[in-house]
Coordinates of C-alpha atoms in Angstrom, one line a residue:
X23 CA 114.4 13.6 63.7
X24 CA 113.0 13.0 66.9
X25 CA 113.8 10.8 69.5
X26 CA 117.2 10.4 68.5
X27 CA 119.0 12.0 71.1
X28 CA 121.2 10.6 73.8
X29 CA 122.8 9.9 76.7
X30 CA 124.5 10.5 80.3
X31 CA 126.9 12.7 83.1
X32 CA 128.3 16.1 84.2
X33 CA 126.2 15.9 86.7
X34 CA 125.3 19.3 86.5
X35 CA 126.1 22.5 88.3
X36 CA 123.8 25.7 90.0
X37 CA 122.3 27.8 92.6
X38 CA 122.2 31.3 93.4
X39 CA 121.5 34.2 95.9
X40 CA 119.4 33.0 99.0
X41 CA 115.6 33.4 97.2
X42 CA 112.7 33.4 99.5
X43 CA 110.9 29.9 99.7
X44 CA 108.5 28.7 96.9
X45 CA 104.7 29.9 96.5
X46 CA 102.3 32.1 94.7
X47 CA 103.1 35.1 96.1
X48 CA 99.9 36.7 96.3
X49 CA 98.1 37.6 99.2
X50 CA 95.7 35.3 100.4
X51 CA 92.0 36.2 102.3
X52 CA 91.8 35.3 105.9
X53 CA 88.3 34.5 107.6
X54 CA 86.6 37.3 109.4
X55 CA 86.4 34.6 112.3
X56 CA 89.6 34.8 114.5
X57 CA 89.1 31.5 114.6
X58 CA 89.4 30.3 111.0
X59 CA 87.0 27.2 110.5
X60 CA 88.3 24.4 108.3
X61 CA 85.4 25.2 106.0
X62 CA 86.1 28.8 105.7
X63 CA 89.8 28.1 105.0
X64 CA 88.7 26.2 102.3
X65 CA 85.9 28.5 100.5
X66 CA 89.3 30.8 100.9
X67 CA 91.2 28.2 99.0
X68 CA 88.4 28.0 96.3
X69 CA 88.2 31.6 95.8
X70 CA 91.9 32.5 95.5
X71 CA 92.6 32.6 92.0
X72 CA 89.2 35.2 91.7
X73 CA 90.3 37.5 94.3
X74 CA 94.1 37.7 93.0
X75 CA 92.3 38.2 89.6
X76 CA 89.8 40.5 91.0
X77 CA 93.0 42.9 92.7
X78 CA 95.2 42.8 90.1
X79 CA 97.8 40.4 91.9
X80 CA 100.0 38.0 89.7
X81 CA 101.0 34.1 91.0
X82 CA 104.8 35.0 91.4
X83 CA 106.9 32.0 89.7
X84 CA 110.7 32.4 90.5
X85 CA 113.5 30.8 88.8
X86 CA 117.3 30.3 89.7
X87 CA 119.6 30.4 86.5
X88 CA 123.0 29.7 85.4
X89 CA 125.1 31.0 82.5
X90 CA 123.5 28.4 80.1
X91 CA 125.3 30.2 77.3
X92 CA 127.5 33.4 76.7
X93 CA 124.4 35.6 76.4
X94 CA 121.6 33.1 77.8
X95 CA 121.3 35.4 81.2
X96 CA 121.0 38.4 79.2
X97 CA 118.4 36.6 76.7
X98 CA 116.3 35.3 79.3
X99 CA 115.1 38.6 80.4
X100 CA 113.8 39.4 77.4
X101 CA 111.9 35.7 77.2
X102 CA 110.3 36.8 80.4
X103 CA 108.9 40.2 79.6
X104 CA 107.4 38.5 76.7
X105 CA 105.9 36.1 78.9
X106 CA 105.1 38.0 81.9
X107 CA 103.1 40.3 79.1
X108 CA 101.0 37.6 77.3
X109 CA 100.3 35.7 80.6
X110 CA 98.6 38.3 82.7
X111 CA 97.8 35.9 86.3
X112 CA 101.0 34.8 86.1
X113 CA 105.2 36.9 86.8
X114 CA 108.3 35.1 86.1
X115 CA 111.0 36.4 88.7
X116 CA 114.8 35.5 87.6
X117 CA 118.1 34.9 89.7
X118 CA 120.7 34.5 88.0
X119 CA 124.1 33.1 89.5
X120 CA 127.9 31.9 88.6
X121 CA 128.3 27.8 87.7
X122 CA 130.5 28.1 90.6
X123 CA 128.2 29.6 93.1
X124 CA 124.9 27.2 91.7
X125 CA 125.1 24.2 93.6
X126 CA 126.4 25.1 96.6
X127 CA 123.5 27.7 97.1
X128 CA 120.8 25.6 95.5
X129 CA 121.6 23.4 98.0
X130 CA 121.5 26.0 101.0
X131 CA 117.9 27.1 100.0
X132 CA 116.8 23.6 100.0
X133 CA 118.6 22.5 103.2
X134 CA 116.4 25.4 104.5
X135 CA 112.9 24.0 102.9
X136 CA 112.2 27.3 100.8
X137 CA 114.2 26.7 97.4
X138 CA 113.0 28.3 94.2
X139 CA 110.2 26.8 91.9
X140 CA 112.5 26.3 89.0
X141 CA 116.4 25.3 89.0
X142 CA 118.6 24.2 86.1
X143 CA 120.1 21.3 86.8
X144 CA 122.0 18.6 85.8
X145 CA 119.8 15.2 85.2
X146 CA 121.9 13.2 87.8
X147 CA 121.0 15.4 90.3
X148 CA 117.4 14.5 90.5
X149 CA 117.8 11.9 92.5
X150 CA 118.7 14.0 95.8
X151 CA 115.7 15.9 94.8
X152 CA 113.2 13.0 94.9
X153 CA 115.1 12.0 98.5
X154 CA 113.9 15.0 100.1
X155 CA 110.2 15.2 98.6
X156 CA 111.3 18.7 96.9
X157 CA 110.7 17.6 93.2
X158 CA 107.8 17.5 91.2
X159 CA 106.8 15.0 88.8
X160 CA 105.9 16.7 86.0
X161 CA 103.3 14.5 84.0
X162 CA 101.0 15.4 86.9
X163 CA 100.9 19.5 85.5
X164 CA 101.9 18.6 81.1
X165 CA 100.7 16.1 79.3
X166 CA 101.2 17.1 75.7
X167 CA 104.2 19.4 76.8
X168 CA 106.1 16.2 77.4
X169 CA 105.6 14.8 73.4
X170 CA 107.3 17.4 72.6
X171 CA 110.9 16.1 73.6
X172 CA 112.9 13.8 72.4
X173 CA 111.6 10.6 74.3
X174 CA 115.3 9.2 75.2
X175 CA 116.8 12.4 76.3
X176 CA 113.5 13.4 78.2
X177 CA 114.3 9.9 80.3
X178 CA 117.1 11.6 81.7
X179 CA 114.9 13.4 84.0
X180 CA 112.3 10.3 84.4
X181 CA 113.0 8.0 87.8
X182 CA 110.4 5.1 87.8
X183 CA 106.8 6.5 86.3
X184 CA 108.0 10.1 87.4
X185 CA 109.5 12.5 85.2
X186 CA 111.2 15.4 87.1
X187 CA 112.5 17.5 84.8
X188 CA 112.6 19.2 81.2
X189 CA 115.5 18.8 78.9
X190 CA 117.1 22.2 77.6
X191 CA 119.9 20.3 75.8
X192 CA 121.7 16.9 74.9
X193 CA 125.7 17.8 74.9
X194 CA 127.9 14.9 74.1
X195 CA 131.2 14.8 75.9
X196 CA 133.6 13.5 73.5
X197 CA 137.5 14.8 72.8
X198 CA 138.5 17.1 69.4
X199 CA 141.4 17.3 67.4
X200 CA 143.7 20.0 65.7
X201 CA 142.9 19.1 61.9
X202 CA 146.2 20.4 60.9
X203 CA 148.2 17.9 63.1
X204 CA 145.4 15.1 62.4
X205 CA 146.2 15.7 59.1
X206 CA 150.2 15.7 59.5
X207 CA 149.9 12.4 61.3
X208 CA 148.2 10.6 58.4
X209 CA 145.2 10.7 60.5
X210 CA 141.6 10.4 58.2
X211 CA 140.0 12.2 60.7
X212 CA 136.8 12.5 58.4
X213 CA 136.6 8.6 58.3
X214 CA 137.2 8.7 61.9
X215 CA 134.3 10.8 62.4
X216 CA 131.8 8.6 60.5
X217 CA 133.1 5.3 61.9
X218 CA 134.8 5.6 65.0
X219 CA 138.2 3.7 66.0
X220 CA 139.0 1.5 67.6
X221 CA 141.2 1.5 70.8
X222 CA 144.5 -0.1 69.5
X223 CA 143.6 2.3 66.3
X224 CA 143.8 5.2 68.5
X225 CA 146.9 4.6 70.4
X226 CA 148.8 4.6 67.8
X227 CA 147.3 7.0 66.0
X228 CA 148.5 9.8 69.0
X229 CA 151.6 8.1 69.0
X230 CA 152.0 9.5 65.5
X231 CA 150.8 13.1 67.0
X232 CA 153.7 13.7 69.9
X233 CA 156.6 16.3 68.6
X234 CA 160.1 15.7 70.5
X235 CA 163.3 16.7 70.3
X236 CA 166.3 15.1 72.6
X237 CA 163.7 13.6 75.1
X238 CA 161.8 17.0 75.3
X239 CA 158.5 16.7 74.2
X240 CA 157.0 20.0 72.4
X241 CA 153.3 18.5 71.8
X242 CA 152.0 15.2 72.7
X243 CA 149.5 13.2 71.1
X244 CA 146.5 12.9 73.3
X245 CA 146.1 15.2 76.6
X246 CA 143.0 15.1 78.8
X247 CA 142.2 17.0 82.1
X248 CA 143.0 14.9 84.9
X249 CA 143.3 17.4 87.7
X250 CA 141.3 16.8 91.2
X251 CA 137.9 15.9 90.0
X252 CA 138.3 16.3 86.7
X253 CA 139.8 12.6 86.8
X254 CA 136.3 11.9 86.9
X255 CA 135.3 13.2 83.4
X256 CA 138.1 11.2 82.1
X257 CA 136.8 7.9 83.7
X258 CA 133.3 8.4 83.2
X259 CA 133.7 9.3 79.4
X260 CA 136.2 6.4 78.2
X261 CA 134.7 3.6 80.3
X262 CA 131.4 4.3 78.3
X263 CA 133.4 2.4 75.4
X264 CA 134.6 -0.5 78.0
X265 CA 131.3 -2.1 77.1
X266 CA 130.2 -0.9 80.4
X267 CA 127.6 1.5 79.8
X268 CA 125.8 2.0 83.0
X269 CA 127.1 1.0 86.4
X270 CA 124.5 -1.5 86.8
X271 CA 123.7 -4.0 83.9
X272 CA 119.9 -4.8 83.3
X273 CA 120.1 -7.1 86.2
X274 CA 120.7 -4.2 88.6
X275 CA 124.2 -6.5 89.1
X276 CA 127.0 -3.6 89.5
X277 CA 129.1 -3.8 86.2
X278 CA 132.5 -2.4 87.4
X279 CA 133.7 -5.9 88.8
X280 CA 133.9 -7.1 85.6
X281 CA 136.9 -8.3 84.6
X282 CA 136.5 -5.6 81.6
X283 CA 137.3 -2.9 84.3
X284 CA 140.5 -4.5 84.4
X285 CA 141.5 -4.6 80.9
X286 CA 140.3 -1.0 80.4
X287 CA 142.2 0.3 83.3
X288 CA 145.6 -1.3 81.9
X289 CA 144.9 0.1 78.3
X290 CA 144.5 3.5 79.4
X291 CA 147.9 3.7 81.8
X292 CA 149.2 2.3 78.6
X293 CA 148.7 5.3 76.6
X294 CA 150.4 7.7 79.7
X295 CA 153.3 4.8 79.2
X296 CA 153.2 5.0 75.5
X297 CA 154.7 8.7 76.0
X298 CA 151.7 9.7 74.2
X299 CA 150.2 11.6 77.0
X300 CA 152.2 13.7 79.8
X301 CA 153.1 12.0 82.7
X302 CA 151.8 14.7 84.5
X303 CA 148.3 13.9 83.6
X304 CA 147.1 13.7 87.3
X305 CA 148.4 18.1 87.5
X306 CA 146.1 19.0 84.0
X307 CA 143.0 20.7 85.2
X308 CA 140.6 21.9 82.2
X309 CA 142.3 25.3 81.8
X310 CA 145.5 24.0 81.0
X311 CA 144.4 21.5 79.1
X312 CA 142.9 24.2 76.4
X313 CA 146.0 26.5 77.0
X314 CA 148.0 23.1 75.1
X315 CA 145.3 22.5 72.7
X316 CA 145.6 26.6 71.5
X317 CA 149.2 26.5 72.0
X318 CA 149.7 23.8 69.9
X319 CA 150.9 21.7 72.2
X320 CA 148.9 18.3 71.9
X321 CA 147.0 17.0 68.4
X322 CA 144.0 15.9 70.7
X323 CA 142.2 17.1 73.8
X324 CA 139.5 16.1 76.1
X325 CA 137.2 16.7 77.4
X326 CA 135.7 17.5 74.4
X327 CA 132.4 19.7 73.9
X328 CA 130.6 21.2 70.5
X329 CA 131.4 24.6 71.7
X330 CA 135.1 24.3 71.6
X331 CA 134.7 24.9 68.1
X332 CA 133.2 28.1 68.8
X333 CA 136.1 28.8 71.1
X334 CA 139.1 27.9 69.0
X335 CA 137.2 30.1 65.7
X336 CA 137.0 33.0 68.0
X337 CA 140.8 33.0 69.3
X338 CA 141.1 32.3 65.3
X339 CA 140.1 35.5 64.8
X340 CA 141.5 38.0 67.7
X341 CA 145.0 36.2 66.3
X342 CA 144.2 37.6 63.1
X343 CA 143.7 40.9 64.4
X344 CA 146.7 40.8 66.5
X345 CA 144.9 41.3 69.6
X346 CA 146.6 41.3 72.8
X347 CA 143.6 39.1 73.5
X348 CA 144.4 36.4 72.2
X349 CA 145.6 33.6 74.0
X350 CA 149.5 33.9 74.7
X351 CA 151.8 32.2 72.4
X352 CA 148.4 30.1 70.6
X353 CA 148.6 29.4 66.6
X354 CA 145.2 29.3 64.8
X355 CA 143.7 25.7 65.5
X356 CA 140.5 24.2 63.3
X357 CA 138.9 22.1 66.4
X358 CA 137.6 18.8 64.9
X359 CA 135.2 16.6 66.6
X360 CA 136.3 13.2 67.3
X361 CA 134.5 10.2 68.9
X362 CA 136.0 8.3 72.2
X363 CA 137.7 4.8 71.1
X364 CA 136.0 2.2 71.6
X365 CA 138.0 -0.5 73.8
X366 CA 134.8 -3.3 74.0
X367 CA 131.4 -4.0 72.7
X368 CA 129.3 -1.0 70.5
X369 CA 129.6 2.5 70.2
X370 CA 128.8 4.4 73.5
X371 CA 128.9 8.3 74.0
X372 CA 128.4 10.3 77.0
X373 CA 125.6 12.6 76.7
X374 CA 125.1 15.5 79.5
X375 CA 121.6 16.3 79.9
X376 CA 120.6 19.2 81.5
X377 CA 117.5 21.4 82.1
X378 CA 114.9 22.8 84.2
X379 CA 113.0 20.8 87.4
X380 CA 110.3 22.7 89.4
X381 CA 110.9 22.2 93.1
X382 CA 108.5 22.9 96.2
X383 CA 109.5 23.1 99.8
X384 CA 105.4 23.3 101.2
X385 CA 103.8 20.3 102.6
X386 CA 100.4 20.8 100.8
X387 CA 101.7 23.2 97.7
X388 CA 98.7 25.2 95.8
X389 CA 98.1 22.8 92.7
X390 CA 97.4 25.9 90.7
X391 CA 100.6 27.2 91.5
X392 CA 102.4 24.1 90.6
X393 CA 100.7 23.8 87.3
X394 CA 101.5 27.6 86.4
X395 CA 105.4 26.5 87.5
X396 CA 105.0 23.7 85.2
X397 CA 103.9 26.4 82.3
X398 CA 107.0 28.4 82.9
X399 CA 109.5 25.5 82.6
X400 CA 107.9 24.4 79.5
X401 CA 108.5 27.6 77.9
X402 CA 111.8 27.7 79.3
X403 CA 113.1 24.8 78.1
X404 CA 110.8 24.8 74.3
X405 CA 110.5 27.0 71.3
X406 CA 113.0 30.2 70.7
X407 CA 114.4 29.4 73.9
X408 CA 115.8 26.0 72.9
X409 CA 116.8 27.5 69.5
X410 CA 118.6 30.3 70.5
X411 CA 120.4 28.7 73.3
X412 CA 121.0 25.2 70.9
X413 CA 122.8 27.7 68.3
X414 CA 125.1 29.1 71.1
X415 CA 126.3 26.1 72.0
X416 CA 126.6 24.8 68.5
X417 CA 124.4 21.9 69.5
X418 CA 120.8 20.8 67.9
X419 CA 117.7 21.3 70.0
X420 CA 116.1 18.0 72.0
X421 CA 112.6 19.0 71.5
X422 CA 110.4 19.4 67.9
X423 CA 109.1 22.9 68.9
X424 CA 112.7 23.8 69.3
X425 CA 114.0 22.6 65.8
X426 CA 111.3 24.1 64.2
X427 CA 112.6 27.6 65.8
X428 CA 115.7 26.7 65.1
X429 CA 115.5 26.3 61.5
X430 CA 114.5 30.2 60.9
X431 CA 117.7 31.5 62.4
X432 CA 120.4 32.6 60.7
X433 CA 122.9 29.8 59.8
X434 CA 126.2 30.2 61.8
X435 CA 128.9 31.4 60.0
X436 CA 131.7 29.5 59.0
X437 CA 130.5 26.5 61.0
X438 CA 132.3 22.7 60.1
X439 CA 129.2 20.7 59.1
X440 CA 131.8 17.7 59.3
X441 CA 131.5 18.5 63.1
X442 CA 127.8 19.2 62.8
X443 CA 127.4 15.8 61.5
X444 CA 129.8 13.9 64.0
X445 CA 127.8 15.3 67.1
X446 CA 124.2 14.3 65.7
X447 CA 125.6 10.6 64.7
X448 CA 127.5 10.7 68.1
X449 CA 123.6 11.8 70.0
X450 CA 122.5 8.3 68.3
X451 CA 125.1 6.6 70.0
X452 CA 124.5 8.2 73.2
X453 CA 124.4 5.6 76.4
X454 CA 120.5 5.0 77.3
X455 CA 119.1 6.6 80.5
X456 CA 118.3 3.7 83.1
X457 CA 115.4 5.4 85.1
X458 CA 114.7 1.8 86.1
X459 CA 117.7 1.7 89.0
X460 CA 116.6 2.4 92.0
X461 CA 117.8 5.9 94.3
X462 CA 119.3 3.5 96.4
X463 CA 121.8 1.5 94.3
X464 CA 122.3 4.9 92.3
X465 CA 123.3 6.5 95.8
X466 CA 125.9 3.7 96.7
X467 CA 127.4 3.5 93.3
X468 CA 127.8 7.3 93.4
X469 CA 130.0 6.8 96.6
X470 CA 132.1 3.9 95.4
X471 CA 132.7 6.5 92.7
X472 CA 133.8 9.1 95.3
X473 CA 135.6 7.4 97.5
X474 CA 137.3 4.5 95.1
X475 CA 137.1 5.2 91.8
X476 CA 138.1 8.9 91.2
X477 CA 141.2 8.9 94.0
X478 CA 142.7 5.4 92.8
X479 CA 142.5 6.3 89.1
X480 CA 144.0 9.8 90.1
X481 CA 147.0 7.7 91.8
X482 CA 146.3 5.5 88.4
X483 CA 147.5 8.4 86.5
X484 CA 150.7 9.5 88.4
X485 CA 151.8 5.9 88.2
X486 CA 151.5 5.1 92.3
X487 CA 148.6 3.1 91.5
X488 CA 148.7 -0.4 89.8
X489 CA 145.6 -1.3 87.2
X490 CA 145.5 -4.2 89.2
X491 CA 145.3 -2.7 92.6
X492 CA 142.6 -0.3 91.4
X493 CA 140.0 -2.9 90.2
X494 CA 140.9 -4.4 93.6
X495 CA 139.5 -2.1 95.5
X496 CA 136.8 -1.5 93.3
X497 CA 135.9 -5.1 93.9
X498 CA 136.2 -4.8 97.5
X499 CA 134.2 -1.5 98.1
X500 CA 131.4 -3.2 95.3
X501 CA 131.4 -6.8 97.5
X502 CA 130.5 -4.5 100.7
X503 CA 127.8 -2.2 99.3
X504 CA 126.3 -4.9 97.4
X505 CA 127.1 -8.4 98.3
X506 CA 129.4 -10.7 95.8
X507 CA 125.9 -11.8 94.5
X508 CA 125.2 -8.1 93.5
X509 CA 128.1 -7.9 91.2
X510 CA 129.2 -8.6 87.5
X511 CA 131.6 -11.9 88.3
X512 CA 132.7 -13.0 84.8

């Protein structure tokens, strides 16, 4: 069902190699005159696509890619032979790069004004894009193209009347469960799935999960990757359900200062006090985190992702082969999708939307070239493409062309469609995109965020940090950037 897709962010991550700067890539005809009139320049201009026609030469589109999903860079190639076949004027060149090594060398090529014309990106990102003039708005090169998405996951990428990007894929961040545990704790996980919980329901629900023995605690109810940055995810997601969906309410007020910033901060040190979670929260990065999910050492983990699934099937089976690749001392685990709690107000989840945006680091770029740029990201990001990479990451395609690929492949084997079902209800739920606040507010928010929010609710975490102090200073660092009249005072 279209338009029924989602929400929020991961911001995203990317870049690759140093590329060589965006444009066609063909030669272009030079005046016979050493002087090169302004009218001859043009008449060149005019006859361009003819002559690169005429010699054989292709418009040269190059796009920077990350591992989207396990085989996506190995797929990809093959999408691009096919394309570069059928489309004779037009070559699709491919980087590919690490997620470690995107963003930092995406951000190198456009520091030095030549980035590629396509990048994947997270949606969030866009904004620094549209600061430097790099980013193209897309309804100037696709019109129906655009009908083709899922109108609220498509806004993602949209900033004002703009839209500056294409969505390859909704993912909502949520946090799973071992069903065997949930099940041992008298936990309906299936109702929970369908319905939600509430916050008091889930406290004590993980109380139920931790496993001790003479104070030593062998698996712990609730565990959620808190280390460095990772903090962040932890925030970001739960606060969703704080009936504080967007930083900025629909009066372009900042929400944080609400006195339900407060209340949420207390209930979630509650759950670290509860003994529910370790109180060495602040020291779980991500990989740890899984390592005690596999190990059977906490009933639920989070972050949460549709692919984790994938992840705990496939450790499922190198155990059963008694593989030494398997993960040390891990017990087979059936990953169950489970929705964040919800502390205030509705339903909220955190969707991370990510896709492709066509970038230009020319003053006066060739509007041909642009519109072929615009071709390539729409097949990028539509049809098999979205299919095949959708099925990888066990998630459902944002656009129709892409659902109607994806119902000829093969069904995935031995795939929950109890979790299938909890991610599509969970992409209704799905925060809305607010393309209506401004780069600027956006930009200030994002550095409250960094230099407030995440260190004070890592030093919320270890315990050196009081709920109260926290929303303090969010308050303060809000009241500067804003003004007391540009903030939620309930």
């Amino acid at each position: 069902m279209k338009k029924k897709m989602l929400a929020l962010i991961l911001s995203a991550a990317m870049a690759v190699s140093v590329l060589a700067g965006c444009g066609s890539g063909a030669d272009t005809n030079t005046s016979s005159d050493a002087s090169g009139t302004a009218a001859a320049e043009k008449e060149n201009g005019d006859k361009k696509q003819e002559t690169e026609s005429a010699s054989g030469k292709k418009d040269v589109v190059k796009a920077l890619l990350p591992p989207v999903s396990a085989t996506y860079q190995e797929k990809v190639m093959e999408y691009v032979d096919a394309f570069n076949a059928e489309n004779p004027d037009i070559e699709i060149e491919v980087t590919t790069a690490s997620w470690e090594d995107m963003t930092q060398k995406l951000d190198v090529q456009v520091n030095a004004g030549s980035p590629p014309d396509i990048a994947f990106v997270g949606s969030d990102g866009i904004s620094k894009y549209l600061d430097l003039g790099m980013i193209i708005d897309l309804n100037d090169y696709l019109s129906d193209e655009l009908s083709d998405f899922d109108d609220n996951v498509l806004n993602y990428f949209r900033n004002g009347d703009g839209t500056y990007g294409l969505p390859a894929y909704c993912e909502v961040q949520c946090i799973g469960g071992n069903k065997e545990k949930l099940e041992a704790a008298g936990i309906d996980w299936q109702n929970v799935q369908k319905n939600g919980w509430t916050y008091d329901e889930f406290r004590e629900a993980i109380k139920k999960g931790v496993e001790a023995d003479g104070g030593n605690t062998s698996c712990y109810g609730f565990v959620f990757a808190c280390a460095g940055v990772t903090a962040k995810d932890y925030f970001s997601i739960f606060v969703k359900n704080a009936d504080l969906p967007a930083s900025f309410d629909k009066d372009l007020k900042y929400a944080y200062t609400s006195k339900n910033m407060l209340t949420f901060l207390e209930d979630l040190r509650a759950l670290i006090d509860d003994g529910s979670m370790p109180k060495e929260l602040s020291s779980v990065d991500a990989g740890k985190r899984w390592n005690m999910m596999l190990t059977g050492q906490t009933m639920i983990t989070g972050k949460g992702l549709s692919s984790f699934e994938r992840s705990a099937y496939n450790n499922n089976k190198l155990l059963e082969e008694g593989s030494a690749d398997a993960v040390e001392g891990s017990v087979p685990v059936e990953y169950i999708v489970l929705p964040v709690p919800v502390f205030q107000g509705e339903q909220h989840a955190l969707g991370a939307v990510d896709g492709y945006i066509c970038l230009t680091g020319e003053k006066n770029p060739d509007p041909e070239h642009l519109k072929n740029v615009a071709k390539v990201a729409y097949f990028l990001a539509s049809g098999d493409r979205a299919a095949n990479t959708c099925q990888e990451l066990y998630l459902s395609p944002v656009c129709e062309s892409g659902r109607e690929a994806y119902a000829k492949l093969d069904p995935i084997a031995d795939k929950n469609q109890s979790n299938t079902a909890c991610v599509e209800l969970l992409t209704t739920q799905i925060a809305e995109a607010r393309p209506d606040i401004p780069a600027e507010l956006s930009a200030k928010a994002i550095k409250i965020e960094d230099e407030v929010i995440v260190p004070k609710f890592q030093g919320l975490l270890s315990g050196e940090v009081t709920p109260e102090e926290m929303y303090q200073a969010i308050v303060e660092a809000a009241h500067e950037a804003f003004g007391a009249e540009g903030c939620v005072a309930d």
